[in-house]
Short mmCIF file of N, CA and C and ligand atoms in Angstrom, two decimals:
data_model
loop_
_atom_site.label_atom_id
_atom_site.label_comp_id
_atom_site.label_asym_id
_atom_site.label_seq_id
_atom_site.Cartn_x
_atom_site.Cartn_y
_atom_site.Cartn_z
N MET A 1073 0.82 -1.21 0.00
CA MET A 1073 0.00 0.00 0.00
C MET A 1073 0.85 1.27 0.00
N GLY A 1074 2.08 1.13 -0.42
CA GLY A 1074 2.92 2.30 -0.52
C GLY A 1074 3.37 2.81 0.83
N LEU A 1075 3.24 2.00 1.85
CA LEU A 1075 3.72 2.40 3.17
C LEU A 1075 4.87 1.47 3.52
N SER A 1076 5.97 2.02 4.01
CA SER A 1076 7.04 1.09 4.36
C SER A 1076 6.95 0.79 5.86
N THR A 1077 7.14 -0.45 6.23
CA THR A 1077 6.99 -0.80 7.64
C THR A 1077 8.19 -0.35 8.45
N GLY A 1078 9.38 -0.44 7.83
CA GLY A 1078 10.59 0.03 8.51
C GLY A 1078 10.72 -0.58 9.88
N TYR A 1079 11.23 0.16 10.82
CA TYR A 1079 11.42 -0.33 12.19
C TYR A 1079 10.13 -0.18 12.98
N ASN A 1080 9.52 1.00 12.87
CA ASN A 1080 8.33 1.25 13.67
C ASN A 1080 7.09 0.69 13.00
N LYS A 1081 6.15 0.31 13.84
CA LYS A 1081 4.90 -0.19 13.29
C LYS A 1081 4.06 0.98 12.77
N ILE A 1082 3.24 0.67 11.78
CA ILE A 1082 2.37 1.69 11.18
C ILE A 1082 1.26 2.04 12.17
N ARG A 1083 1.18 3.33 12.50
CA ARG A 1083 0.19 3.78 13.49
C ARG A 1083 -1.21 3.73 12.88
N THR A 1084 -2.05 2.92 13.49
CA THR A 1084 -3.35 2.61 12.90
C THR A 1084 -4.51 2.98 13.83
N ALA A 1085 -5.58 3.49 13.21
CA ALA A 1085 -6.81 3.77 13.96
C ALA A 1085 -7.87 2.77 13.54
N VAL A 1086 -8.67 2.30 14.48
CA VAL A 1086 -9.79 1.40 14.17
C VAL A 1086 -11.08 2.16 14.46
N PHE A 1087 -11.99 2.14 13.48
CA PHE A 1087 -13.28 2.81 13.63
C PHE A 1087 -14.35 1.75 13.91
N ILE A 1088 -15.12 1.97 14.96
CA ILE A 1088 -16.16 1.00 15.36
C ILE A 1088 -17.50 1.72 15.60
N SER A 1089 -18.55 0.91 15.74
CA SER A 1089 -19.85 1.45 16.17
C SER A 1089 -20.49 0.59 17.25
N GLY A 1090 -20.01 -0.65 17.41
CA GLY A 1090 -20.73 -1.57 18.30
C GLY A 1090 -19.83 -2.43 19.16
N THR A 1091 -19.98 -3.74 19.01
CA THR A 1091 -19.33 -4.71 19.90
C THR A 1091 -17.80 -4.65 19.88
N GLY A 1092 -17.26 -4.46 18.71
CA GLY A 1092 -15.80 -4.32 18.63
C GLY A 1092 -15.02 -5.62 18.71
N SER A 1093 -15.66 -6.74 18.29
CA SER A 1093 -14.89 -7.99 18.35
C SER A 1093 -13.76 -7.99 17.32
N ASN A 1094 -13.96 -7.34 16.19
CA ASN A 1094 -12.85 -7.22 15.23
C ASN A 1094 -11.76 -6.30 15.78
N LEU A 1095 -12.15 -5.26 16.51
CA LEU A 1095 -11.16 -4.40 17.16
C LEU A 1095 -10.31 -5.23 18.11
N LYS A 1096 -10.98 -6.07 18.89
CA LYS A 1096 -10.26 -6.91 19.86
C LYS A 1096 -9.25 -7.81 19.13
N SER A 1097 -9.69 -8.42 18.03
CA SER A 1097 -8.77 -9.32 17.32
C SER A 1097 -7.63 -8.52 16.68
N LEU A 1098 -7.90 -7.31 16.23
CA LEU A 1098 -6.82 -6.50 15.64
C LEU A 1098 -5.82 -6.05 16.71
N ILE A 1099 -6.32 -5.75 17.92
CA ILE A 1099 -5.40 -5.35 19.00
C ILE A 1099 -4.49 -6.54 19.33
N LYS A 1100 -5.09 -7.71 19.44
CA LYS A 1100 -4.32 -8.92 19.75
C LYS A 1100 -3.25 -9.15 18.68
N PHE A 1101 -3.67 -9.04 17.42
CA PHE A 1101 -2.73 -9.23 16.30
C PHE A 1101 -1.61 -8.18 16.35
N SER A 1102 -1.99 -6.93 16.64
CA SER A 1102 -1.00 -5.83 16.61
C SER A 1102 0.12 -6.03 17.63
N LYS A 1103 -0.17 -6.83 18.65
CA LYS A 1103 0.83 -7.04 19.69
C LYS A 1103 1.78 -8.20 19.36
N THR A 1104 1.55 -8.87 18.24
CA THR A 1104 2.46 -9.95 17.84
C THR A 1104 3.65 -9.35 17.08
N ASN A 1105 4.76 -10.08 17.09
CA ASN A 1105 5.96 -9.59 16.39
C ASN A 1105 5.75 -9.41 14.90
N LYS A 1106 4.92 -10.31 14.33
CA LYS A 1106 4.77 -10.25 12.87
C LYS A 1106 3.86 -9.11 12.39
N SER A 1107 3.18 -8.45 13.31
CA SER A 1107 2.25 -7.40 12.88
C SER A 1107 3.00 -6.14 12.42
N PRO A 1108 2.67 -5.65 11.21
CA PRO A 1108 3.29 -4.40 10.75
C PRO A 1108 2.60 -3.16 11.32
N ILE A 1109 1.48 -3.38 12.04
CA ILE A 1109 0.72 -2.22 12.55
C ILE A 1109 0.64 -2.22 14.08
N SER A 1110 0.45 -1.03 14.62
CA SER A 1110 0.09 -0.91 16.04
C SER A 1110 -1.27 -0.20 16.06
N ILE A 1111 -2.09 -0.55 17.05
CA ILE A 1111 -3.38 0.14 17.16
C ILE A 1111 -3.21 1.27 18.17
N ASP A 1112 -3.28 2.49 17.66
CA ASP A 1112 -2.98 3.66 18.50
C ASP A 1112 -4.18 4.55 18.73
N PHE A 1113 -5.29 4.22 18.06
CA PHE A 1113 -6.45 5.10 18.18
C PHE A 1113 -7.73 4.35 17.86
N VAL A 1114 -8.79 4.65 18.62
CA VAL A 1114 -10.10 4.05 18.36
C VAL A 1114 -11.10 5.19 18.18
N VAL A 1115 -11.91 5.06 17.12
CA VAL A 1115 -12.94 6.06 16.85
C VAL A 1115 -14.30 5.37 16.89
N SER A 1116 -15.27 6.02 17.52
CA SER A 1116 -16.63 5.48 17.50
C SER A 1116 -17.62 6.61 17.27
N ASN A 1117 -18.68 6.31 16.54
CA ASN A 1117 -19.75 7.30 16.37
C ASN A 1117 -20.80 7.13 17.47
N ASN A 1118 -20.56 6.13 18.33
CA ASN A 1118 -21.56 5.77 19.33
C ASN A 1118 -20.87 5.69 20.70
N SER A 1119 -21.29 6.58 21.60
CA SER A 1119 -20.63 6.63 22.91
C SER A 1119 -20.90 5.37 23.73
N LYS A 1120 -21.96 4.62 23.35
CA LYS A 1120 -22.31 3.41 24.10
C LYS A 1120 -21.72 2.14 23.48
N ALA A 1121 -20.92 2.29 22.44
CA ALA A 1121 -20.36 1.11 21.79
C ALA A 1121 -19.56 0.28 22.79
N LYS A 1122 -19.90 -1.00 22.88
CA LYS A 1122 -19.22 -1.90 23.82
C LYS A 1122 -17.72 -1.96 23.53
N GLY A 1123 -17.39 -1.86 22.25
CA GLY A 1123 -15.99 -1.95 21.82
C GLY A 1123 -15.10 -0.88 22.43
N LEU A 1124 -15.71 0.24 22.89
CA LEU A 1124 -14.89 1.30 23.49
C LEU A 1124 -14.18 0.79 24.75
N ASN A 1125 -14.75 -0.25 25.38
CA ASN A 1125 -14.09 -0.83 26.56
C ASN A 1125 -12.71 -1.38 26.25
N TYR A 1126 -12.50 -1.83 25.00
CA TYR A 1126 -11.17 -2.34 24.63
C TYR A 1126 -10.15 -1.20 24.59
N ALA A 1127 -10.62 -0.01 24.17
CA ALA A 1127 -9.72 1.14 24.16
C ALA A 1127 -9.26 1.41 25.59
N LYS A 1128 -10.22 1.33 26.51
CA LYS A 1128 -9.92 1.58 27.92
C LYS A 1128 -8.96 0.51 28.45
N LYS A 1129 -9.33 -0.75 28.21
CA LYS A 1129 -8.55 -1.88 28.72
C LYS A 1129 -7.12 -1.84 28.23
N PHE A 1130 -6.93 -1.51 26.95
CA PHE A 1130 -5.58 -1.54 26.39
C PHE A 1130 -4.93 -0.14 26.34
N LYS A 1131 -5.56 0.81 27.02
CA LYS A 1131 -5.04 2.18 27.12
C LYS A 1131 -4.73 2.79 25.75
N ILE A 1132 -5.72 2.72 24.89
CA ILE A 1132 -5.60 3.28 23.54
C ILE A 1132 -6.42 4.57 23.50
N ASN A 1133 -5.83 5.64 22.92
CA ASN A 1133 -6.57 6.89 22.80
C ASN A 1133 -7.85 6.67 21.99
N LYS A 1134 -8.90 7.41 22.38
CA LYS A 1134 -10.14 7.25 21.63
C LYS A 1134 -10.85 8.59 21.41
N LYS A 1135 -11.73 8.57 20.42
CA LYS A 1135 -12.54 9.76 20.16
C LYS A 1135 -13.94 9.31 19.76
N VAL A 1136 -14.95 9.91 20.42
CA VAL A 1136 -16.33 9.63 20.06
C VAL A 1136 -16.89 10.87 19.37
N LEU A 1137 -17.43 10.68 18.18
CA LEU A 1137 -18.02 11.79 17.44
C LEU A 1137 -19.38 11.33 16.94
N ASN A 1138 -20.43 12.15 17.11
CA ASN A 1138 -21.77 11.62 16.79
C ASN A 1138 -22.12 11.65 15.30
N PHE A 1139 -21.36 12.35 14.50
CA PHE A 1139 -21.59 12.40 13.05
C PHE A 1139 -22.96 13.02 12.69
N GLN A 1140 -23.60 13.72 13.67
CA GLN A 1140 -24.87 14.37 13.30
C GLN A 1140 -24.62 15.45 12.27
N ASN A 1141 -23.54 16.19 12.48
CA ASN A 1141 -23.05 17.08 11.42
C ASN A 1141 -21.79 16.41 10.88
N LYS A 1142 -21.98 15.69 9.77
CA LYS A 1142 -20.91 14.85 9.24
C LYS A 1142 -19.64 15.65 8.92
N LYS A 1143 -19.84 16.80 8.26
CA LYS A 1143 -18.68 17.59 7.85
C LYS A 1143 -17.85 18.03 9.06
N LEU A 1144 -18.58 18.50 10.07
CA LEU A 1144 -17.92 18.99 11.28
C LEU A 1144 -17.20 17.83 12.00
N SER A 1145 -17.91 16.70 12.15
CA SER A 1145 -17.31 15.54 12.82
C SER A 1145 -16.07 15.06 12.06
N GLU A 1146 -16.20 14.97 10.74
CA GLU A 1146 -15.06 14.48 9.95
C GLU A 1146 -13.88 15.43 10.03
N ASN A 1147 -14.16 16.74 10.02
CA ASN A 1147 -13.05 17.70 10.11
C ASN A 1147 -12.33 17.58 11.45
N LYS A 1148 -13.11 17.39 12.52
CA LYS A 1148 -12.51 17.20 13.85
C LYS A 1148 -11.67 15.93 13.83
N LEU A 1149 -12.24 14.90 13.21
CA LEU A 1149 -11.58 13.60 13.15
C LEU A 1149 -10.26 13.69 12.39
N ILE A 1150 -10.29 14.34 11.24
CA ILE A 1150 -9.07 14.47 10.44
C ILE A 1150 -7.97 15.13 11.28
N SER A 1151 -8.33 16.21 11.99
CA SER A 1151 -7.27 16.88 12.75
C SER A 1151 -6.77 16.02 13.91
N VAL A 1152 -7.65 15.27 14.57
CA VAL A 1152 -7.21 14.43 15.69
C VAL A 1152 -6.36 13.25 15.17
N LEU A 1153 -6.71 12.74 14.01
CA LEU A 1153 -5.92 11.62 13.45
C LEU A 1153 -4.54 12.09 13.05
N ILE A 1154 -4.49 13.29 12.46
CA ILE A 1154 -3.19 13.85 12.05
C ILE A 1154 -2.33 14.11 13.29
N LYS A 1155 -2.97 14.69 14.32
CA LYS A 1155 -2.28 14.99 15.58
C LYS A 1155 -1.67 13.73 16.19
N ASN A 1156 -2.38 12.60 16.03
CA ASN A 1156 -1.91 11.33 16.58
C ASN A 1156 -1.04 10.54 15.59
N ASN A 1157 -0.65 11.19 14.53
CA ASN A 1157 0.21 10.56 13.50
C ASN A 1157 -0.34 9.24 12.97
N ILE A 1158 -1.66 9.21 12.77
CA ILE A 1158 -2.28 7.99 12.26
C ILE A 1158 -2.02 7.88 10.75
N GLU A 1159 -1.53 6.70 10.36
CA GLU A 1159 -1.15 6.49 8.96
C GLU A 1159 -2.10 5.54 8.24
N MET A 1160 -2.84 4.75 9.00
CA MET A 1160 -3.72 3.77 8.38
C MET A 1160 -5.02 3.66 9.20
N ILE A 1161 -6.12 3.35 8.51
CA ILE A 1161 -7.42 3.24 9.20
C ILE A 1161 -8.05 1.89 8.86
N CYS A 1162 -8.52 1.18 9.89
CA CYS A 1162 -9.26 -0.07 9.68
C CYS A 1162 -10.68 0.16 10.14
N LEU A 1163 -11.63 0.08 9.22
CA LEU A 1163 -13.03 0.16 9.60
C LEU A 1163 -13.46 -1.23 10.04
N ALA A 1164 -14.10 -1.30 11.21
CA ALA A 1164 -14.47 -2.61 11.76
C ALA A 1164 -15.86 -2.50 12.37
N GLY A 1165 -16.87 -2.67 11.55
CA GLY A 1165 -18.24 -2.53 12.04
C GLY A 1165 -18.61 -1.07 12.25
N PHE A 1166 -17.99 -0.18 11.46
CA PHE A 1166 -18.28 1.25 11.57
C PHE A 1166 -19.49 1.55 10.67
N MET A 1167 -20.56 2.06 11.29
CA MET A 1167 -21.84 2.16 10.58
C MET A 1167 -22.09 3.50 9.88
N LYS A 1168 -21.08 4.35 9.81
CA LYS A 1168 -21.27 5.62 9.11
C LYS A 1168 -20.54 5.58 7.78
N ILE A 1169 -21.10 6.24 6.79
CA ILE A 1169 -20.43 6.30 5.49
C ILE A 1169 -19.56 7.54 5.46
N LEU A 1170 -18.28 7.32 5.21
CA LEU A 1170 -17.33 8.44 5.20
C LEU A 1170 -17.46 9.21 3.87
N SER A 1171 -17.24 10.52 3.94
CA SER A 1171 -17.38 11.35 2.74
C SER A 1171 -16.20 11.15 1.80
N LYS A 1172 -16.41 11.58 0.54
CA LYS A 1172 -15.32 11.53 -0.45
C LYS A 1172 -14.13 12.32 0.05
N ASN A 1173 -14.40 13.46 0.65
CA ASN A 1173 -13.33 14.33 1.15
C ASN A 1173 -12.46 13.59 2.16
N PHE A 1174 -13.11 12.89 3.10
CA PHE A 1174 -12.36 12.17 4.13
C PHE A 1174 -11.55 11.03 3.48
N ILE A 1175 -12.20 10.29 2.61
CA ILE A 1175 -11.54 9.13 2.00
C ILE A 1175 -10.32 9.58 1.19
N LYS A 1176 -10.46 10.71 0.50
CA LYS A 1176 -9.34 11.20 -0.30
C LYS A 1176 -8.15 11.60 0.57
N LYS A 1177 -8.46 12.10 1.78
CA LYS A 1177 -7.38 12.51 2.71
C LYS A 1177 -6.52 11.31 3.10
N PHE A 1178 -7.13 10.13 3.17
CA PHE A 1178 -6.40 8.92 3.56
C PHE A 1178 -6.40 7.92 2.40
N LYS A 1179 -6.22 8.45 1.21
CA LYS A 1179 -6.34 7.62 0.00
C LYS A 1179 -5.45 6.38 0.04
N GLY A 1180 -6.07 5.23 -0.20
CA GLY A 1180 -5.32 3.97 -0.26
C GLY A 1180 -4.89 3.45 1.10
N LYS A 1181 -5.33 4.12 2.16
CA LYS A 1181 -4.89 3.73 3.51
C LYS A 1181 -6.06 3.36 4.42
N ILE A 1182 -7.25 3.19 3.83
CA ILE A 1182 -8.42 2.79 4.61
C ILE A 1182 -8.87 1.40 4.17
N LEU A 1183 -8.99 0.51 5.15
CA LEU A 1183 -9.47 -0.85 4.89
C LEU A 1183 -10.82 -1.04 5.57
N ASN A 1184 -11.62 -1.96 5.03
CA ASN A 1184 -12.91 -2.27 5.66
C ASN A 1184 -13.12 -3.78 5.64
N ILE A 1185 -13.90 -4.28 6.59
CA ILE A 1185 -14.30 -5.68 6.56
C ILE A 1185 -15.81 -5.73 6.39
N HIS A 1186 -16.25 -6.60 5.48
CA HIS A 1186 -17.68 -6.70 5.18
C HIS A 1186 -18.10 -8.17 5.26
N PRO A 1187 -19.26 -8.44 5.90
CA PRO A 1187 -19.65 -9.84 6.10
C PRO A 1187 -20.39 -10.46 4.91
N SER A 1188 -19.78 -10.40 3.73
CA SER A 1188 -20.32 -11.13 2.57
C SER A 1188 -19.18 -11.35 1.60
N LEU A 1189 -19.46 -12.15 0.58
CA LEU A 1189 -18.47 -12.34 -0.48
C LEU A 1189 -18.70 -11.25 -1.52
N LEU A 1190 -18.09 -10.09 -1.28
CA LEU A 1190 -18.25 -8.97 -2.23
C LEU A 1190 -17.75 -9.42 -3.59
N PRO A 1191 -18.30 -8.94 -4.69
CA PRO A 1191 -19.23 -7.82 -4.80
C PRO A 1191 -20.69 -8.17 -4.51
N LYS A 1192 -20.93 -9.42 -4.05
CA LYS A 1192 -22.31 -9.76 -3.72
C LYS A 1192 -22.68 -9.20 -2.34
N TYR A 1193 -23.89 -8.78 -2.18
CA TYR A 1193 -24.46 -8.36 -0.90
C TYR A 1193 -23.71 -7.20 -0.23
N LYS A 1194 -23.58 -6.12 -0.99
CA LYS A 1194 -23.06 -4.88 -0.38
C LYS A 1194 -24.13 -4.33 0.56
N GLY A 1195 -23.74 -3.48 1.48
CA GLY A 1195 -24.72 -2.81 2.34
C GLY A 1195 -25.11 -3.61 3.56
N LEU A 1196 -26.31 -3.30 4.09
CA LEU A 1196 -26.73 -3.86 5.38
C LEU A 1196 -27.53 -5.17 5.25
N ASN A 1197 -27.77 -5.80 6.39
CA ASN A 1197 -28.60 -7.03 6.48
C ASN A 1197 -28.16 -8.12 5.51
N THR A 1198 -26.87 -8.31 5.41
CA THR A 1198 -26.34 -9.25 4.42
C THR A 1198 -26.82 -10.68 4.68
N HIS A 1199 -26.72 -11.14 5.95
CA HIS A 1199 -27.04 -12.55 6.23
C HIS A 1199 -28.49 -12.87 5.89
N GLU A 1200 -29.37 -11.94 6.23
CA GLU A 1200 -30.79 -12.13 5.94
C GLU A 1200 -31.02 -12.26 4.43
N ARG A 1201 -30.37 -11.40 3.67
CA ARG A 1201 -30.56 -11.42 2.21
C ARG A 1201 -29.97 -12.67 1.60
N VAL A 1202 -28.79 -13.08 2.13
CA VAL A 1202 -28.11 -14.29 1.65
C VAL A 1202 -29.01 -15.50 1.87
N LEU A 1203 -29.62 -15.59 3.08
CA LEU A 1203 -30.47 -16.74 3.40
C LEU A 1203 -31.76 -16.72 2.57
N ASN A 1204 -32.32 -15.53 2.39
CA ASN A 1204 -33.54 -15.43 1.56
C ASN A 1204 -33.29 -15.90 0.14
N ASN A 1205 -32.08 -15.70 -0.33
CA ASN A 1205 -31.74 -16.12 -1.70
C ASN A 1205 -31.26 -17.56 -1.77
N ARG A 1206 -31.33 -18.27 -0.65
CA ARG A 1206 -30.93 -19.68 -0.58
C ARG A 1206 -29.52 -19.93 -1.13
N GLU A 1207 -28.61 -19.05 -0.78
CA GLU A 1207 -27.22 -19.23 -1.19
C GLU A 1207 -26.63 -20.44 -0.47
N LYS A 1208 -25.65 -21.07 -1.08
CA LYS A 1208 -24.99 -22.21 -0.42
C LYS A 1208 -23.77 -21.75 0.36
N PHE A 1209 -23.21 -20.60 -0.06
CA PHE A 1209 -22.03 -20.06 0.60
C PHE A 1209 -22.20 -18.57 0.87
N SER A 1210 -21.58 -18.12 1.93
CA SER A 1210 -21.39 -16.69 2.12
C SER A 1210 -19.95 -16.51 2.60
N GLY A 1211 -19.69 -15.47 3.35
CA GLY A 1211 -18.31 -15.30 3.83
C GLY A 1211 -18.03 -13.88 4.21
N CYS A 1212 -16.77 -13.52 4.14
CA CYS A 1212 -16.38 -12.15 4.49
C CYS A 1212 -15.27 -11.67 3.57
N THR A 1213 -15.16 -10.35 3.50
CA THR A 1213 -14.22 -9.72 2.58
C THR A 1213 -13.51 -8.56 3.27
N VAL A 1214 -12.20 -8.47 3.09
CA VAL A 1214 -11.49 -7.26 3.49
C VAL A 1214 -11.10 -6.54 2.19
N HIS A 1215 -11.42 -5.25 2.15
CA HIS A 1215 -11.16 -4.50 0.91
C HIS A 1215 -10.69 -3.08 1.23
N PHE A 1216 -10.04 -2.48 0.25
CA PHE A 1216 -9.70 -1.06 0.38
C PHE A 1216 -10.99 -0.25 0.25
N VAL A 1217 -11.04 0.88 0.92
CA VAL A 1217 -12.23 1.73 0.84
C VAL A 1217 -12.01 2.78 -0.24
N ASN A 1218 -12.97 2.82 -1.17
CA ASN A 1218 -12.97 3.93 -2.12
C ASN A 1218 -14.26 4.71 -1.91
N THR A 1219 -14.58 5.60 -2.84
CA THR A 1219 -15.72 6.49 -2.58
C THR A 1219 -17.07 5.82 -2.84
N ARG A 1220 -17.09 4.59 -3.35
CA ARG A 1220 -18.36 3.87 -3.53
C ARG A 1220 -18.49 2.78 -2.47
N LEU A 1221 -19.68 2.63 -1.88
CA LEU A 1221 -19.92 1.73 -0.74
C LEU A 1221 -19.52 0.28 -1.05
N ASP A 1222 -18.68 -0.28 -0.19
CA ASP A 1222 -18.27 -1.70 -0.27
C ASP A 1222 -17.76 -2.09 -1.66
N SER A 1223 -17.08 -1.17 -2.33
CA SER A 1223 -16.71 -1.41 -3.73
C SER A 1223 -15.22 -1.32 -4.02
N GLY A 1224 -14.39 -1.03 -3.03
CA GLY A 1224 -12.95 -0.89 -3.28
C GLY A 1224 -12.29 -2.23 -3.58
N LYS A 1225 -11.04 -2.15 -4.00
CA LYS A 1225 -10.29 -3.35 -4.40
C LYS A 1225 -10.28 -4.39 -3.26
N ILE A 1226 -10.61 -5.62 -3.63
CA ILE A 1226 -10.65 -6.70 -2.64
C ILE A 1226 -9.23 -7.17 -2.30
N ILE A 1227 -8.96 -7.31 -1.00
CA ILE A 1227 -7.65 -7.78 -0.55
C ILE A 1227 -7.70 -9.29 -0.30
N LEU A 1228 -8.67 -9.73 0.49
CA LEU A 1228 -8.83 -11.16 0.79
C LEU A 1228 -10.29 -11.48 1.10
N GLN A 1229 -10.65 -12.72 0.81
CA GLN A 1229 -11.99 -13.19 1.16
C GLN A 1229 -11.91 -14.56 1.81
N LYS A 1230 -12.90 -14.90 2.61
CA LYS A 1230 -13.02 -16.25 3.17
C LYS A 1230 -14.45 -16.73 2.94
N LYS A 1231 -14.53 -17.90 2.34
CA LYS A 1231 -15.84 -18.49 2.05
C LYS A 1231 -16.33 -19.29 3.26
N VAL A 1232 -17.60 -19.23 3.55
CA VAL A 1232 -18.19 -20.00 4.65
C VAL A 1232 -19.39 -20.77 4.09
N ARG A 1233 -19.46 -22.07 4.39
CA ARG A 1233 -20.58 -22.88 3.90
C ARG A 1233 -21.83 -22.62 4.75
N ILE A 1234 -22.96 -22.48 4.11
CA ILE A 1234 -24.22 -22.26 4.83
C ILE A 1234 -24.91 -23.61 5.01
N SER A 1235 -25.34 -23.89 6.24
CA SER A 1235 -26.06 -25.15 6.43
C SER A 1235 -27.57 -24.86 6.41
N LYS A 1236 -28.33 -25.91 6.18
CA LYS A 1236 -29.80 -25.73 6.06
C LYS A 1236 -30.39 -25.15 7.34
N LYS A 1237 -29.70 -25.45 8.46
CA LYS A 1237 -30.24 -24.99 9.75
C LYS A 1237 -29.88 -23.55 10.07
N ASP A 1238 -29.00 -22.94 9.28
CA ASP A 1238 -28.52 -21.60 9.65
C ASP A 1238 -29.63 -20.56 9.68
N THR A 1239 -29.54 -19.73 10.71
CA THR A 1239 -30.39 -18.53 10.79
C THR A 1239 -29.45 -17.36 10.57
N ASP A 1240 -29.98 -16.16 10.46
CA ASP A 1240 -29.03 -15.06 10.25
C ASP A 1240 -28.11 -14.88 11.45
N THR A 1241 -28.59 -15.25 12.64
CA THR A 1241 -27.73 -15.15 13.83
C THR A 1241 -26.60 -16.18 13.78
N SER A 1242 -26.95 -17.44 13.46
CA SER A 1242 -25.91 -18.48 13.46
C SER A 1242 -24.91 -18.23 12.32
N LEU A 1243 -25.42 -17.80 11.18
CA LEU A 1243 -24.52 -17.51 10.05
C LEU A 1243 -23.61 -16.32 10.40
N GLY A 1244 -24.20 -15.32 11.02
CA GLY A 1244 -23.42 -14.15 11.43
C GLY A 1244 -22.28 -14.53 12.36
N LYS A 1245 -22.57 -15.45 13.29
CA LYS A 1245 -21.54 -15.89 14.25
C LYS A 1245 -20.42 -16.63 13.55
N LYS A 1246 -20.81 -17.53 12.62
CA LYS A 1246 -19.81 -18.30 11.88
C LYS A 1246 -18.90 -17.37 11.07
N ILE A 1247 -19.53 -16.40 10.44
CA ILE A 1247 -18.76 -15.48 9.60
C ILE A 1247 -17.87 -14.59 10.46
N LEU A 1248 -18.40 -14.12 11.59
CA LEU A 1248 -17.62 -13.25 12.47
C LEU A 1248 -16.34 -13.95 12.95
N ALA A 1249 -16.45 -15.25 13.26
CA ALA A 1249 -15.27 -15.99 13.70
C ALA A 1249 -14.21 -16.00 12.60
N GLN A 1250 -14.66 -16.05 11.36
CA GLN A 1250 -13.71 -16.02 10.23
C GLN A 1250 -13.15 -14.60 10.02
N GLU A 1251 -13.99 -13.60 10.28
CA GLU A 1251 -13.54 -12.20 10.13
C GLU A 1251 -12.32 -11.94 11.01
N HIS A 1252 -12.38 -12.51 12.24
CA HIS A 1252 -11.29 -12.26 13.19
C HIS A 1252 -9.95 -12.78 12.68
N LYS A 1253 -10.00 -13.82 11.85
CA LYS A 1253 -8.74 -14.35 11.28
C LYS A 1253 -8.39 -13.62 9.98
N LEU A 1254 -9.43 -13.25 9.24
CA LEU A 1254 -9.20 -12.68 7.91
C LEU A 1254 -8.58 -11.28 7.96
N TYR A 1255 -9.02 -10.45 8.90
CA TYR A 1255 -8.54 -9.05 8.92
C TYR A 1255 -7.01 -9.00 9.11
N PRO A 1256 -6.47 -9.71 10.12
CA PRO A 1256 -5.00 -9.70 10.26
C PRO A 1256 -4.29 -10.23 9.01
N LYS A 1257 -4.83 -11.31 8.41
CA LYS A 1257 -4.20 -11.87 7.20
C LYS A 1257 -4.19 -10.85 6.06
N ALA A 1258 -5.30 -10.13 5.93
CA ALA A 1258 -5.40 -9.13 4.86
C ALA A 1258 -4.41 -7.99 5.10
N ILE A 1259 -4.22 -7.63 6.37
CA ILE A 1259 -3.26 -6.56 6.67
C ILE A 1259 -1.86 -7.01 6.29
N LEU A 1260 -1.51 -8.24 6.66
CA LEU A 1260 -0.20 -8.77 6.28
C LEU A 1260 -0.04 -8.72 4.77
N LYS A 1261 -1.11 -9.08 4.06
CA LYS A 1261 -1.03 -9.10 2.59
C LYS A 1261 -0.80 -7.69 2.01
N THR A 1262 -1.42 -6.69 2.60
CA THR A 1262 -1.24 -5.33 2.05
C THR A 1262 0.21 -4.87 2.22
N PHE A 1263 0.92 -5.46 3.16
CA PHE A 1263 2.33 -5.09 3.35
C PHE A 1263 3.25 -6.14 2.70
N ASN A 1264 2.67 -6.98 1.86
CA ASN A 1264 3.44 -8.07 1.21
C ASN A 1264 4.14 -8.96 2.21
N LEU A 1265 3.49 -9.20 3.36
CA LEU A 1265 4.10 -10.06 4.38
C LEU A 1265 3.41 -11.43 4.39
C1 GRF B 1453 -18.88 -7.41 11.45
O1 GRF B 1453 -19.67 -8.47 10.97
C2 GRF B 1453 -18.38 -6.57 10.31
O2 GRF B 1453 -18.07 -7.30 9.16
C3 GRF B 1453 -19.58 -5.69 10.04
O3 GRF B 1453 -20.06 -5.37 11.34
C4 GRF B 1453 -19.71 -6.41 12.25
C5 GRF B 1453 -18.94 -5.78 13.38
O4 GRF B 1453 -18.72 -6.65 14.44
N1 GRF B 1453 -19.22 -4.58 9.20
P1 GRF B 1453 -17.75 -6.23 15.64
O5 GRF B 1453 -18.20 -4.88 16.16
O6 GRF B 1453 -16.34 -6.19 15.10
O7 GRF B 1453 -17.93 -7.31 16.67
#
């Protein structure tokens, strides 16, 4: 991704809105020797996001912005990220759509994880739609973020088999377990590691 790992790890921010299980797995990964990134900042649009507890537990700086005025929130965010020398952003269950202006500021340095085999099932309620269409497989995708929703270059995907008994909850759980492994692998791949 045009970033050199060098000696220091790449300072990374994770954006969340809810549980933060992907944040937890990224923090765990970042503490391994093989990780090219460190997690130095957590952003949430939701002050009640459970995932914010991981920022507290691991003493990571955080910022909560409500995004009611998107432009204002994003401008505050850009300055706080720059102040913290953030070089890379991992979206992990972040439910707000970032503006073109924001994405351009961090061009090629924003990754996202999506719980489907993109380009299929972009957007919300993926598991429900997948099951309604009687798909045999679903999965998850890590991709670069561009200005179109869930449409940036795909880095890695993991396929998950759907069983006849699956509900959107059980499928979601199966896929989430794979997400936790896929995100670190995709990060390694972006650094050719
Ligand atoms: C994940 O399924 C992710 O793919 C989607 O939102 C969910 C976030 O889960 N975008 P968590 O907050 O990381 O537990």
